[in-house]
């Protein structure tokens, strides 16, 4: 694609974008991190009926943000180069 001012030094790394559905699946089925609770008995009794959070109930925007971060990491690992045909100034000149 010579009409774009963007090129990749390692374009094969972009195949890592195919891993995004796997990452989404792992985020969906990985249990959330357990929360630590302070011991006072009244706090424990007050939170007995607290709703349990599962990965399927995580907000859609949080999952989208995580997948976007993974896509940006893959794109960064592909070594993007802007204006690859432009000559760099010679050193010492």
mmCIF file of N, CA and C in Angstrom:
data_model
loop_
_atom_site.group_PDB
_atom_site.id
_atom_site.type_symbol
_atom_site.label_atom_id
_atom_site.label_comp_id
_atom_site.label_asym_id
_atom_site.label_seq_id
_atom_site.Cartn_x
_atom_site.Cartn_y
_atom_site.Cartn_z
ATOM 1 N N UNK A 1 0.835 -1.177 0.000
ATOM 2 C CA UNK A 1 0.000 0.000 0.000
ATOM 3 C C UNK A 1 0.879 1.239 0.000
ATOM 4 N N UNK A 2 1.284 1.664 -1.159
ATOM 5 C CA UNK A 2 2.198 2.789 -1.259
ATOM 6 C C UNK A 2 1.487 4.129 -1.118
ATOM 7 N N UNK A 3 0.171 4.157 -1.181
ATOM 8 C CA UNK A 3 -0.544 5.420 -1.084
ATOM 9 C C UNK A 3 -0.719 5.875 0.354
ATOM 10 N N UNK A 4 -0.395 5.045 1.315
ATOM 11 C CA UNK A 4 -0.484 5.446 2.720
ATOM 12 C C UNK A 4 0.880 5.901 3.222
ATOM 13 N N UNK A 5 0.932 6.932 4.079
ATOM 14 C CA UNK A 5 2.218 7.375 4.616
ATOM 15 C C UNK A 5 2.626 6.554 5.834
ATOM 16 N N UNK A 6 2.204 5.303 5.899
ATOM 17 C CA UNK A 6 2.497 4.457 7.051
ATOM 18 C C UNK A 6 2.972 3.103 6.559
ATOM 19 N N UNK A 7 4.028 2.637 7.151
ATOM 20 C CA UNK A 7 4.567 1.329 6.816
ATOM 21 C C UNK A 7 4.940 0.644 8.120
ATOM 22 N N UNK A 8 5.117 -0.664 8.084
ATOM 23 C CA UNK A 8 5.470 -1.413 9.285
ATOM 24 C C UNK A 8 6.805 -2.104 9.073
ATOM 25 N N UNK A 9 7.673 -1.983 10.080
ATOM 26 C CA UNK A 9 8.972 -2.639 10.019
ATOM 27 C C UNK A 9 8.854 -4.140 10.178
ATOM 28 N N UNK A 10 7.858 -4.580 10.912
ATOM 29 C CA UNK A 10 7.618 -6.008 11.124
ATOM 30 C C UNK A 10 6.135 -6.291 10.864
ATOM 31 N N UNK A 11 5.705 -6.313 9.605
ATOM 32 C CA UNK A 11 4.278 -6.467 9.316
ATOM 33 C C UNK A 11 3.697 -7.816 9.729
ATOM 34 N N UNK A 12 4.535 -8.824 9.886
ATOM 35 C CA UNK A 12 4.018 -10.137 10.292
ATOM 36 C C UNK A 12 3.461 -10.105 11.718
ATOM 37 N N UNK A 13 3.898 -9.144 12.517
ATOM 38 C CA UNK A 13 3.400 -9.029 13.891
ATOM 39 C C UNK A 13 1.921 -8.663 13.888
ATOM 40 N N UNK A 14 1.452 -8.039 12.814
ATOM 41 C CA UNK A 14 0.043 -7.668 12.736
ATOM 42 C C UNK A 14 -0.875 -8.890 12.739
ATOM 43 N N UNK A 15 -0.329 -10.056 12.459
ATOM 44 C CA UNK A 15 -1.128 -11.282 12.573
ATOM 45 C C UNK A 15 -1.571 -11.491 14.017
ATOM 46 N N UNK A 16 -0.908 -10.842 14.952
ATOM 47 C CA UNK A 16 -1.303 -10.917 16.355
ATOM 48 C C UNK A 16 -2.682 -10.334 16.606
ATOM 49 N N UNK A 17 -3.173 -9.505 15.681
ATOM 50 C CA UNK A 17 -4.525 -8.973 15.825
ATOM 51 C C UNK A 17 -5.570 -10.087 15.769
ATOM 52 N N UNK A 18 -5.209 -11.208 15.168
ATOM 53 C CA UNK A 18 -6.138 -12.344 15.136
ATOM 54 C C UNK A 18 -6.331 -12.944 16.523
ATOM 55 N N UNK A 19 -5.441 -12.615 17.458
ATOM 56 C CA UNK A 19 -5.554 -13.131 18.818
ATOM 57 C C UNK A 19 -6.577 -12.354 19.644
ATOM 58 N N UNK A 20 -7.096 -11.240 19.140
ATOM 59 C CA UNK A 20 -8.045 -10.439 19.913
ATOM 60 C C UNK A 20 -9.304 -11.216 20.317
ATOM 61 N N UNK A 21 -9.896 -12.038 19.448
ATOM 62 C CA UNK A 21 -11.050 -12.815 19.916
ATOM 63 C C UNK A 21 -10.698 -13.776 21.053
ATOM 64 N N UNK A 22 -9.491 -14.323 21.032
ATOM 65 C CA UNK A 22 -9.063 -15.216 22.115
ATOM 66 C C UNK A 22 -8.915 -14.424 23.408
ATOM 67 N N UNK A 23 -8.354 -13.221 23.311
ATOM 68 C CA UNK A 23 -8.220 -12.376 24.500
ATOM 69 C C UNK A 23 -9.598 -12.018 25.042
ATOM 70 N N UNK A 24 -10.535 -11.695 24.161
ATOM 71 C CA UNK A 24 -11.900 -11.389 24.598
ATOM 72 C C UNK A 24 -12.512 -12.589 25.320
ATOM 73 N N UNK A 25 -12.304 -13.777 24.766
ATOM 74 C CA UNK A 25 -12.849 -14.984 25.383
ATOM 75 C C UNK A 25 -12.238 -15.195 26.768
ATOM 76 N N UNK A 26 -10.925 -14.997 26.891
ATOM 77 C CA UNK A 26 -10.272 -15.159 28.190
ATOM 78 C C UNK A 26 -10.761 -14.126 29.199
ATOM 79 N N UNK A 27 -10.959 -12.889 28.765
ATOM 80 C CA UNK A 27 -11.466 -11.859 29.672
ATOM 81 C C UNK A 27 -12.886 -12.173 30.121
ATOM 82 N N UNK A 28 -13.629 -12.803 29.257
ATOM 83 C CA UNK A 28 -15.023 -13.104 29.579
ATOM 84 C C UNK A 28 -15.148 -14.255 30.581
ATOM 85 N N UNK A 29 -14.231 -15.209 30.526
ATOM 86 C CA UNK A 29 -14.364 -16.385 31.369
ATOM 87 C C UNK A 29 -13.391 -16.436 32.537
ATOM 88 N N UNK A 30 -12.505 -15.458 32.648
ATOM 89 C CA UNK A 30 -11.591 -15.421 33.782
ATOM 90 C C UNK A 30 -12.319 -14.784 34.956
ATOM 91 N N UNK A 31 -12.291 -15.418 36.117
ATOM 92 C CA UNK A 31 -13.010 -14.839 37.256
ATOM 93 C C UNK A 31 -12.365 -13.530 37.709
ATOM 94 N N UNK A 32 -13.164 -12.627 38.272
ATOM 95 C CA UNK A 32 -12.610 -11.365 38.746
ATOM 96 C C UNK A 32 -11.717 -11.571 39.962
ATOM 97 N N UNK A 33 -10.833 -10.620 40.196
ATOM 98 C CA UNK A 33 -9.913 -10.673 41.326
ATOM 99 C C UNK A 33 -10.708 -10.585 42.632
ATOM 100 N N UNK A 34 -10.397 -11.450 43.606
ATOM 101 C CA UNK A 34 -11.126 -11.374 44.878
ATOM 102 C C UNK A 34 -10.842 -10.058 45.594
ATOM 103 N N UNK A 35 -11.851 -9.549 46.272
ATOM 104 C CA UNK A 35 -11.699 -8.307 47.014
ATOM 105 C C UNK A 35 -11.365 -8.620 48.466
ATOM 106 N N UNK A 36 -10.479 -7.827 49.044
ATOM 107 C CA UNK A 36 -10.177 -7.990 50.467
ATOM 108 C C UNK A 36 -11.189 -7.185 51.265
ATOM 109 N N UNK A 37 -11.619 -7.739 52.360
ATOM 110 C CA UNK A 37 -12.615 -7.104 53.208
ATOM 111 C C UNK A 37 -12.021 -6.796 54.573
ATOM 112 N N UNK A 38 -12.402 -5.659 55.126
ATOM 113 C CA UNK A 38 -12.035 -5.318 56.496
ATOM 114 C C UNK A 38 -12.942 -6.134 57.412
ATOM 115 N N UNK A 39 -12.419 -6.574 58.569
ATOM 116 C CA UNK A 39 -13.138 -7.533 59.383
ATOM 117 C C UNK A 39 -14.355 -7.040 60.161
ATOM 118 N N UNK A 40 -14.541 -5.806 60.462
ATOM 119 C CA UNK A 40 -15.652 -5.449 61.359
ATOM 120 C C UNK A 40 -16.934 -6.195 60.987
ATOM 121 N N UNK A 41 -17.489 -6.898 61.953
ATOM 122 C CA UNK A 41 -18.652 -7.765 61.684
ATOM 123 C C UNK A 41 -19.839 -7.040 61.056
ATOM 124 N N UNK A 42 -20.059 -5.793 61.404
ATOM 125 C CA UNK A 42 -21.207 -5.093 60.831
ATOM 126 C C UNK A 42 -21.026 -4.855 59.328
ATOM 127 N N UNK A 43 -19.802 -4.594 58.902
ATOM 128 C CA UNK A 43 -19.562 -4.418 57.466
ATOM 129 C C UNK A 43 -19.799 -5.727 56.724
ATOM 130 N N UNK A 44 -19.368 -6.819 57.333
ATOM 131 C CA UNK A 44 -19.568 -8.127 56.692
ATOM 132 C C UNK A 44 -21.058 -8.422 56.571
ATOM 133 N N UNK A 45 -21.802 -8.174 57.629
ATOM 134 C CA UNK A 45 -23.243 -8.435 57.586
ATOM 135 C C UNK A 45 -23.953 -7.509 56.594
ATOM 136 N N UNK A 46 -23.478 -6.293 56.464
ATOM 137 C CA UNK A 46 -24.118 -5.353 55.538
ATOM 138 C C UNK A 46 -23.878 -5.753 54.080
ATOM 139 N N UNK A 47 -22.783 -6.434 53.815
ATOM 140 C CA UNK A 47 -22.451 -6.802 52.431
ATOM 141 C C UNK A 47 -22.801 -8.251 52.085
ATOM 142 N N UNK A 48 -23.515 -8.936 52.936
ATOM 143 C CA UNK A 48 -23.857 -10.334 52.671
ATOM 144 C C UNK A 48 -24.671 -10.451 51.383
ATOM 145 N N UNK A 49 -25.546 -9.529 51.153
ATOM 146 C CA UNK A 49 -26.411 -9.594 49.978
ATOM 147 C C UNK A 49 -25.816 -8.884 48.765
ATOM 148 N N UNK A 50 -24.552 -8.581 48.826
ATOM 149 C CA UNK A 50 -23.895 -7.879 47.722
ATOM 150 C C UNK A 50 -23.920 -8.742 46.459
ATOM 151 N N UNK A 51 -24.162 -8.089 45.338
ATOM 152 C CA UNK A 51 -24.213 -8.783 44.051
ATOM 153 C C UNK A 51 -22.811 -9.256 43.682
ATOM 154 N N UNK A 52 -22.712 -10.497 43.258
ATOM 155 C CA UNK A 52 -21.424 -11.056 42.858
ATOM 156 C C UNK A 52 -21.151 -10.687 41.405
ATOM 157 N N UNK A 53 -19.944 -10.197 41.139
ATOM 158 C CA UNK A 53 -19.584 -9.783 39.778
ATOM 159 C C UNK A 53 -18.902 -10.932 39.057
ATOM 160 N N UNK A 54 -19.414 -11.256 37.886
ATOM 161 C CA UNK A 54 -18.818 -12.303 37.060
ATOM 162 C C UNK A 54 -18.266 -11.658 35.795
ATOM 163 N N UNK A 55 -17.372 -12.340 35.089
ATOM 164 C CA UNK A 55 -16.820 -11.754 33.862
ATOM 165 C C UNK A 55 -17.884 -11.448 32.807
ATOM 166 N N UNK A 56 -18.971 -12.206 32.770
ATOM 167 C CA UNK A 56 -20.012 -11.934 31.780
ATOM 168 C C UNK A 56 -20.760 -10.647 32.104
ATOM 169 N N UNK A 57 -20.682 -10.192 33.358
ATOM 170 C CA UNK A 57 -21.389 -8.982 33.747
ATOM 171 C C UNK A 57 -20.485 -7.758 33.733
ATOM 172 N N UNK A 58 -19.256 -7.896 33.299
ATOM 173 C CA UNK A 58 -18.371 -6.733 33.255
ATOM 174 C C UNK A 58 -18.888 -5.768 32.194
ATOM 175 N N UNK A 59 -18.700 -4.470 32.398
ATOM 176 C CA UNK A 59 -19.232 -3.484 31.448
ATOM 177 C C UNK A 59 -18.634 -3.654 30.052
ATOM 178 N N UNK A 60 -19.441 -3.420 29.033
ATOM 179 C CA UNK A 60 -18.987 -3.586 27.650
ATOM 180 C C UNK A 60 -17.850 -2.638 27.330
ATOM 181 N N UNK A 61 -17.881 -1.436 27.913
ATOM 182 C CA UNK A 61 -16.845 -0.452 27.604
ATOM 183 C C UNK A 61 -15.500 -0.879 28.175
ATOM 184 N N UNK A 62 -15.512 -1.598 29.302
ATOM 185 C CA UNK A 62 -14.261 -2.068 29.887
ATOM 186 C C UNK A 62 -13.642 -3.158 29.008
ATOM 187 N N UNK A 63 -14.474 -4.059 28.508
ATOM 188 C CA UNK A 63 -13.986 -5.096 27.601
ATOM 189 C C UNK A 63 -13.459 -4.467 26.310
ATOM 190 N N UNK A 64 -14.174 -3.483 25.781
ATOM 191 C CA UNK A 64 -13.730 -2.794 24.570
ATOM 192 C C UNK A 64 -12.402 -2.080 24.802
ATOM 193 N N UNK A 65 -12.248 -1.446 25.960
ATOM 194 C CA UNK A 65 -11.002 -0.755 26.281
ATOM 195 C C UNK A 65 -9.837 -1.735 26.373
ATOM 196 N N UNK A 66 -10.067 -2.885 26.971
ATOM 197 C CA UNK A 66 -9.013 -3.901 27.079
ATOM 198 C C UNK A 66 -8.603 -4.423 25.704
ATOM 199 N N UNK A 67 -9.581 -4.677 24.839
ATOM 200 C CA UNK A 67 -9.269 -5.159 23.494
ATOM 201 C C UNK A 67 -8.561 -4.085 22.670
ATOM 202 N N UNK A 68 -8.945 -2.823 22.851
ATOM 203 C CA UNK A 68 -8.272 -1.730 22.151
ATOM 204 C C UNK A 68 -6.820 -1.613 22.603
ATOM 205 N N UNK A 69 -6.578 -1.775 23.892
ATOM 206 C CA UNK A 69 -5.206 -1.734 24.397
ATOM 207 C C UNK A 69 -4.376 -2.865 23.798
ATOM 208 N N UNK A 70 -4.955 -4.050 23.697
ATOM 209 C CA UNK A 70 -4.234 -5.180 23.105
ATOM 210 C C UNK A 70 -3.937 -4.916 21.629
ATOM 211 N N UNK A 71 -4.894 -4.343 20.902
ATOM 212 C CA UNK A 71 -4.676 -4.032 19.485
ATOM 213 C C UNK A 71 -3.583 -2.981 19.314
ATOM 214 N N UNK A 72 -3.545 -1.992 20.186
ATOM 215 C CA UNK A 72 -2.503 -0.964 20.105
ATOM 216 C C UNK A 72 -1.127 -1.534 20.422
ATOM 217 N N UNK A 73 -1.063 -2.475 21.346
ATOM 218 C CA UNK A 73 0.219 -3.115 21.660
ATOM 219 C C UNK A 73 0.721 -3.904 20.452
ATOM 220 N N UNK A 74 -0.185 -4.645 19.799
ATOM 221 C CA UNK A 74 0.207 -5.411 18.610
ATOM 222 C C UNK A 74 0.680 -4.465 17.511
ATOM 223 N N UNK A 75 -0.038 -3.359 17.307
ATOM 224 C CA UNK A 75 0.363 -2.397 16.276
ATOM 225 C C UNK A 75 1.714 -1.766 16.612
ATOM 226 N N UNK A 76 1.975 -1.505 17.882
ATOM 227 C CA UNK A 76 3.264 -0.924 18.275
ATOM 228 C C UNK A 76 4.399 -1.921 18.069
ATOM 229 N N UNK A 77 4.142 -3.199 18.308
ATOM 230 C CA UNK A 77 5.170 -4.218 18.106
ATOM 231 C C UNK A 77 5.492 -4.423 16.626
ATOM 232 N N UNK A 78 4.593 -3.986 15.745
ATOM 233 C CA UNK A 78 4.826 -4.109 14.304
ATOM 234 C C UNK A 78 5.735 -2.998 13.777
ATOM 235 N N UNK A 79 6.250 -2.165 14.639
ATOM 236 C CA UNK A 79 7.200 -1.091 14.305
ATOM 237 C C UNK A 79 6.683 -0.175 13.198
ATOM 238 N N UNK A 80 5.648 0.624 13.470
ATOM 239 C CA UNK A 80 5.129 1.522 12.432
ATOM 240 C C UNK A 80 6.134 2.617 12.079
ATOM 241 N N UNK A 81 6.178 2.957 10.789
ATOM 242 C CA UNK A 81 7.074 3.999 10.287
ATOM 243 C C UNK A 81 6.232 4.942 9.433
ATOM 244 N N UNK A 82 6.242 6.232 9.761
ATOM 245 C CA UNK A 82 5.522 7.218 8.959
ATOM 246 C C UNK A 82 6.440 7.736 7.861
ATOM 247 N N UNK A 83 5.895 7.917 6.677
ATOM 248 C CA UNK A 83 6.634 8.385 5.502
ATOM 249 C C UNK A 83 7.897 7.560 5.282
ATOM 250 N N UNK A 84 7.784 6.278 4.984
ATOM 251 C CA UNK A 84 8.960 5.424 4.849
ATOM 252 C C UNK A 84 9.844 5.782 3.656
ATOM 253 N N UNK A 85 9.316 6.472 2.666
ATOM 254 C CA UNK A 85 10.110 6.810 1.477
ATOM 255 C C UNK A 85 10.884 8.118 1.650
ATOM 256 N N UNK A 86 10.602 8.841 2.722
ATOM 257 C CA UNK A 86 11.285 10.102 2.970
ATOM 258 C C UNK A 86 12.694 9.831 3.473
ATOM 259 N N UNK A 87 13.667 10.543 2.955
ATOM 260 C CA UNK A 87 15.057 10.324 3.358
ATOM 261 C C UNK A 87 15.321 11.006 4.688
ATOM 262 N N UNK A 88 16.109 10.330 5.507
ATOM 263 C CA UNK A 88 16.530 10.907 6.773
ATOM 264 C C UNK A 88 17.760 11.774 6.541
ATOM 265 N N UNK A 89 17.925 12.847 7.322
ATOM 266 C CA UNK A 89 19.119 13.669 7.154
ATOM 267 C C UNK A 89 20.366 12.872 7.524
ATOM 268 N N UNK A 90 21.427 13.063 6.759
ATOM 269 C CA UNK A 90 22.674 12.336 7.001
ATOM 270 C C UNK A 90 23.327 12.839 8.283
ATOM 271 N N UNK A 91 23.934 11.912 9.007
ATOM 272 C CA UNK A 91 24.616 12.299 10.243
ATOM 273 C C UNK A 91 25.883 13.068 9.912
ATOM 274 N N UNK A 92 26.166 14.098 10.690
ATOM 275 C CA UNK A 92 27.379 14.876 10.520
ATOM 276 C C UNK A 92 27.296 15.899 9.404
ATOM 277 N N UNK A 93 26.150 16.017 8.768
ATOM 278 C CA UNK A 93 26.042 16.977 7.664
ATOM 279 C C UNK A 93 25.469 18.285 8.142
#
